[in-house]
Short mmCIF file of C-alpha atoms in Angstrom, two decimals:
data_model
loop_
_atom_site.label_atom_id
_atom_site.label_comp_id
_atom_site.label_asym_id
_atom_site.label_seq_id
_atom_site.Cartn_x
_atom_site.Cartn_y
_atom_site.Cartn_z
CA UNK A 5 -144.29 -114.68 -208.94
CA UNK A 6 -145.17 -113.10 -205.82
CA UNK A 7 -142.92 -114.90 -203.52
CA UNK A 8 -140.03 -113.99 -205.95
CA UNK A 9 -140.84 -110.27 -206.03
CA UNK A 10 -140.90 -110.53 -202.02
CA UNK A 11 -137.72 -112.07 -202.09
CA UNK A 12 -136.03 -109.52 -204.35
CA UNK A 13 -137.40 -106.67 -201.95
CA UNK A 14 -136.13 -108.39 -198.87
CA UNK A 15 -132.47 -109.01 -200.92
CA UNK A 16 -132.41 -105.60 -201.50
CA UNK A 17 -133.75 -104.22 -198.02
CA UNK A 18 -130.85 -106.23 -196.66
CA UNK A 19 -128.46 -104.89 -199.07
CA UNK A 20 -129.57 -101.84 -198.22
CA UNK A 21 -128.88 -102.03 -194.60
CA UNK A 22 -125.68 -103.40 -194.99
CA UNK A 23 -124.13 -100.56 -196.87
CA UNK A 24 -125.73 -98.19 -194.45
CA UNK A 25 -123.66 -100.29 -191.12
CA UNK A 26 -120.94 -100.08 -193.42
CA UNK A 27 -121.19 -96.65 -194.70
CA UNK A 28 -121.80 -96.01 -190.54
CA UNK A 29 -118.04 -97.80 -189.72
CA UNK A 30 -116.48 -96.07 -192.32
CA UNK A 31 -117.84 -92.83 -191.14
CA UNK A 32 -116.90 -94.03 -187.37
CA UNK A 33 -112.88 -94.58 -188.55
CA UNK A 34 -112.99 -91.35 -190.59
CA UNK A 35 -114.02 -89.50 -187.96
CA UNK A 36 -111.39 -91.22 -185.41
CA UNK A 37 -108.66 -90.45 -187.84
CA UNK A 38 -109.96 -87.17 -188.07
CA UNK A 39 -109.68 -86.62 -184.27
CA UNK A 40 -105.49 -87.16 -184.03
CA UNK A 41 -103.63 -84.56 -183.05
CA UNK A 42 -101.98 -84.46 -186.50
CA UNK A 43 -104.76 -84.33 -188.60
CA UNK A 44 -106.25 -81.59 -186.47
CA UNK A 45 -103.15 -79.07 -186.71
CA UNK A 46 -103.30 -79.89 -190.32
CA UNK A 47 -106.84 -78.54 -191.29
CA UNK A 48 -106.86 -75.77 -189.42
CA UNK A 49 -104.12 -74.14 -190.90
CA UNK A 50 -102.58 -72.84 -187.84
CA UNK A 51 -99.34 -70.79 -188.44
CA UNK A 52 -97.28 -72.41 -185.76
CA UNK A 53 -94.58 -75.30 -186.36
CA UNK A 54 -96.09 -78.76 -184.51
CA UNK A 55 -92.76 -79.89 -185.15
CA UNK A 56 -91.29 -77.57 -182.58
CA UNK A 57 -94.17 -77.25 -180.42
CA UNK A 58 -96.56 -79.24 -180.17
CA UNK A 59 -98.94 -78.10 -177.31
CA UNK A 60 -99.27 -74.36 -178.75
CA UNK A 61 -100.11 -75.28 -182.47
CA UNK A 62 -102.85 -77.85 -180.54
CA UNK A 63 -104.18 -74.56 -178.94
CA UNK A 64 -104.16 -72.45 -182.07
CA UNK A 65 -105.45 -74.96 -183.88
CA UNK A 66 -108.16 -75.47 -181.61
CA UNK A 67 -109.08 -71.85 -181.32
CA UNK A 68 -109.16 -71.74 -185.13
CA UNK A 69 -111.18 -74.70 -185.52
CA UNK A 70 -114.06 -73.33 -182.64
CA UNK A 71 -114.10 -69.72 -184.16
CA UNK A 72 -114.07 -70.33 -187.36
CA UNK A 73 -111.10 -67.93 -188.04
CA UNK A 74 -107.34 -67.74 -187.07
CA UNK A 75 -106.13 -66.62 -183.60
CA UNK A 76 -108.28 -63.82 -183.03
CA UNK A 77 -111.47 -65.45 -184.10
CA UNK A 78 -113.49 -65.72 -186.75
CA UNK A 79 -114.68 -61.74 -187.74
CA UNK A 80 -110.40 -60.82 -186.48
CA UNK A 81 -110.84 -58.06 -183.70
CA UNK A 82 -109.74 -54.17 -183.66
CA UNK A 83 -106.58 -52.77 -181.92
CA UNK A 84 -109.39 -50.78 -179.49
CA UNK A 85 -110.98 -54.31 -178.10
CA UNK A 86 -107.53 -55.55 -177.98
CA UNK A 87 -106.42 -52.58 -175.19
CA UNK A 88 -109.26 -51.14 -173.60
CA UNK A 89 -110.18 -52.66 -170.83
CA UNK A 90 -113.43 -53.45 -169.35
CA UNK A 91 -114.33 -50.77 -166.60
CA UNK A 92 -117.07 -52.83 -165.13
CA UNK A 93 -114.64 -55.65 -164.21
CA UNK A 94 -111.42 -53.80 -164.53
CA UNK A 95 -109.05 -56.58 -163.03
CA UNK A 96 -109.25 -59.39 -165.21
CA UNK A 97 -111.53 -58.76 -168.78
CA UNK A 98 -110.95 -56.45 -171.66
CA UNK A 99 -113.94 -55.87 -174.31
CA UNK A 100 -113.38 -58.77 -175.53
CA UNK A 101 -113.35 -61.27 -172.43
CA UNK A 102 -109.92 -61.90 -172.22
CA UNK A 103 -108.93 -65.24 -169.81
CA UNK A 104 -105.78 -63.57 -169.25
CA UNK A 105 -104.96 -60.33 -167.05
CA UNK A 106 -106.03 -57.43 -169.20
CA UNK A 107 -103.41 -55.21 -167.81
CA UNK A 108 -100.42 -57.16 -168.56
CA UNK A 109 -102.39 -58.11 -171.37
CA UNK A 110 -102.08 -54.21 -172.20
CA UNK A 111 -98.83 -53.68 -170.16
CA UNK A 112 -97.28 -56.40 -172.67
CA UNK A 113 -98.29 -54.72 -175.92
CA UNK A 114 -97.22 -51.09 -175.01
CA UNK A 115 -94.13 -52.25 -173.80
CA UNK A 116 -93.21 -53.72 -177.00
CA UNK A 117 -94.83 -50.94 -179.16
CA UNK A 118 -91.73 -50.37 -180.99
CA UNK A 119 -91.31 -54.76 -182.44
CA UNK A 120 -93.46 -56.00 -185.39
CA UNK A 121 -95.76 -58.39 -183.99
CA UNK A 122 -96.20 -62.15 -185.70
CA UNK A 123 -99.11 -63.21 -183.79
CA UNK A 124 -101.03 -62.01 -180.71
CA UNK A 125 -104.08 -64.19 -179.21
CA UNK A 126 -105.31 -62.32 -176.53
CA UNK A 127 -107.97 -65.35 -175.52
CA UNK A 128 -104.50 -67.90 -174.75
CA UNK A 129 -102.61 -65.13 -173.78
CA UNK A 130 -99.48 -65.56 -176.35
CA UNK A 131 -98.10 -62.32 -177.92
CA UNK A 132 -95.19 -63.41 -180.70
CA UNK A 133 -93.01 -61.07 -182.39
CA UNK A 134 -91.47 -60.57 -185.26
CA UNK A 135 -87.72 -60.74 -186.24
CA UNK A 136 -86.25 -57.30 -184.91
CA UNK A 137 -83.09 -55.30 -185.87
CA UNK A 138 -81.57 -51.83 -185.02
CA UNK A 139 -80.78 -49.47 -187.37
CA UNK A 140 -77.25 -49.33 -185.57
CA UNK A 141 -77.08 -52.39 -185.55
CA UNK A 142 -78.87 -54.63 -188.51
CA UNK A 143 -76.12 -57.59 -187.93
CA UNK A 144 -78.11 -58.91 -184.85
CA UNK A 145 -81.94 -59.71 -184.47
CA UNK A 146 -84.08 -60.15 -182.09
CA UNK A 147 -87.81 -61.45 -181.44
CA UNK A 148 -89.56 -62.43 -178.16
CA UNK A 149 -92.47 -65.02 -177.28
CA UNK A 150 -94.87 -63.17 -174.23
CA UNK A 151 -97.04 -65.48 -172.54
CA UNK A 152 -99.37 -64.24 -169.92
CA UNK A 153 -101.18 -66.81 -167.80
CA UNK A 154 -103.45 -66.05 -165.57
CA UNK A 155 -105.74 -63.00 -164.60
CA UNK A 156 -104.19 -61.96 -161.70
CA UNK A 157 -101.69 -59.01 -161.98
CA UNK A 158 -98.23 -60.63 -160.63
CA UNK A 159 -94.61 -62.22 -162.20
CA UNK A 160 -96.25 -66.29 -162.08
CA UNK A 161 -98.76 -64.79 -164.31
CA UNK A 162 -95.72 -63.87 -167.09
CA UNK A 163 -93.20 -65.21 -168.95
CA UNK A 164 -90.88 -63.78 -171.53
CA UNK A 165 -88.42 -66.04 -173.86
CA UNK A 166 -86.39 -64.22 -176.20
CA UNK A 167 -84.01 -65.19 -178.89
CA UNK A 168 -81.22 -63.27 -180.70
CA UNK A 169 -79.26 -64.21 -183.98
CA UNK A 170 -76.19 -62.61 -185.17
CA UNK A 171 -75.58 -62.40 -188.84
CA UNK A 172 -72.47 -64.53 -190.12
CA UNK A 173 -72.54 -64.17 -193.60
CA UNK A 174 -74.21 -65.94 -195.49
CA UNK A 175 -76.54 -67.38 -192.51
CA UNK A 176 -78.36 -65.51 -189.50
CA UNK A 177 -76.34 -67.92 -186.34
CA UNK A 178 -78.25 -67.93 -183.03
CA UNK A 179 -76.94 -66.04 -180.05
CA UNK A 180 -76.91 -67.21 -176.18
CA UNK A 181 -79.65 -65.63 -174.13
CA UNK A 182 -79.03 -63.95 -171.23
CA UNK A 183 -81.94 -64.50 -168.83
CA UNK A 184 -80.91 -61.31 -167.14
CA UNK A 185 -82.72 -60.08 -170.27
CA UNK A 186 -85.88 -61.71 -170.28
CA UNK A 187 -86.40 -60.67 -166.61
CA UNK A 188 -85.72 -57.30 -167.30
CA UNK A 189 -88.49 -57.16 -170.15
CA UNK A 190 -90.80 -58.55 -167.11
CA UNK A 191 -90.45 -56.11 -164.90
CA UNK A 192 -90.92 -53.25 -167.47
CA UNK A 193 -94.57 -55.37 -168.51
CA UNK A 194 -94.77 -55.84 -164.90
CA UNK A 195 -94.28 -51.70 -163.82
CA UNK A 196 -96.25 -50.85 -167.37
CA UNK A 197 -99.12 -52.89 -165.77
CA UNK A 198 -99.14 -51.57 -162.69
CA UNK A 199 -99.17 -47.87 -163.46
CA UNK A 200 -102.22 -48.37 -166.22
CA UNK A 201 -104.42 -50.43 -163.30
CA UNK A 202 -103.22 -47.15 -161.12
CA UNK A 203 -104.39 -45.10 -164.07
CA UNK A 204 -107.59 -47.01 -164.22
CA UNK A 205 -108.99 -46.25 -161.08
#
């Protein structure tokens, strides 16, 4: 009787461990599956298309994932930490220690004032507009993508795409850029920077 009841408890001890090593490899291709690049975009309900790019939903989703929020982090973050800048170390930080320069950072935002802005993460340094028309002219739209990439205030550290569609009833039909354009939005970020770092000091 006693042999059989210490052969039930080792049956079951062994059972035991077995679903645990299983549960364990279960848990280890879970967690795998959960690491893809896919599955990663997909939970962390970033706004960008992966479809279309790839290495900047990664980042967002990333960001989103580590702060617990969307771009700007988990508690969001006021229009004052977004453009004051850091007096102690003027040259590359804002209030909110900003990777990126914090006057084109600043230089970027002013200078597009007047567009409705889709996104803006000041940590990657990506400022996205919104869809843009004149009121002389609501047949065409425009939006730009900003991306600011270093903390050093010069062009390499900026680069402006924009794209323009032309209404042709009943769709919006994109226009050809001219990159004329884009460089002339860079050097009025660029000269915007430079007089608020001259303002600065």
């Amino acid at each position: 009787m006693i042999l059989t009841r210490l052969t039930l408890v080792a049956c079951i001890f062994f059972l035991l461990s077995c679903n645990t090593n299983k549960s364990e490899e279960e848990m280890e291709d879970l967690w795998s599956k959960a690491q893809t690049k896919h599955e990663i975009i997909e939970r962390s309900g970033t706004l960008f298309n992966s479809g279309s790019d790839m290495d900047l939903a990664m980042r967002d989703a990333e960001t989103r994932l580590q702060t617990g929020g969307g771009l700007l982090g988990k508690g969001g973050i006021s229009l004052r930490g977004i453009i004051d800048n850091d007096n102690q170390n003027n040259n590359s930080t804002t209030t909110i220690s900003m990777s990126v320069n914090a006057f084109l950072w600043r230089g970027a935002l002013e200078t597009i004032g007047f567009m409705p802005l889709s996104s803006a993460d000041p940590i990657g340094g990506t400022i996205i507009t919104d869809w843009y028309s004149t009121e002389n002219n609501q047949n065409e739209r425009c939006k730009l993508n900003i991306f600011i990439t270093g903390k050093n205030l010069s062009t390499e550290n900026l680069k402006v795409s924009s794209f323009c569609q032309e209404f042709k009833n009943p769709t919006w039909v994109n226009k050809k850029i001219d990159i004329e354009n884009n460089i002339k939005i860079e050097n009025a970020i660029l000269n915007k920077a430079k007089k608020l770092k001259l303002q600065s000091s």
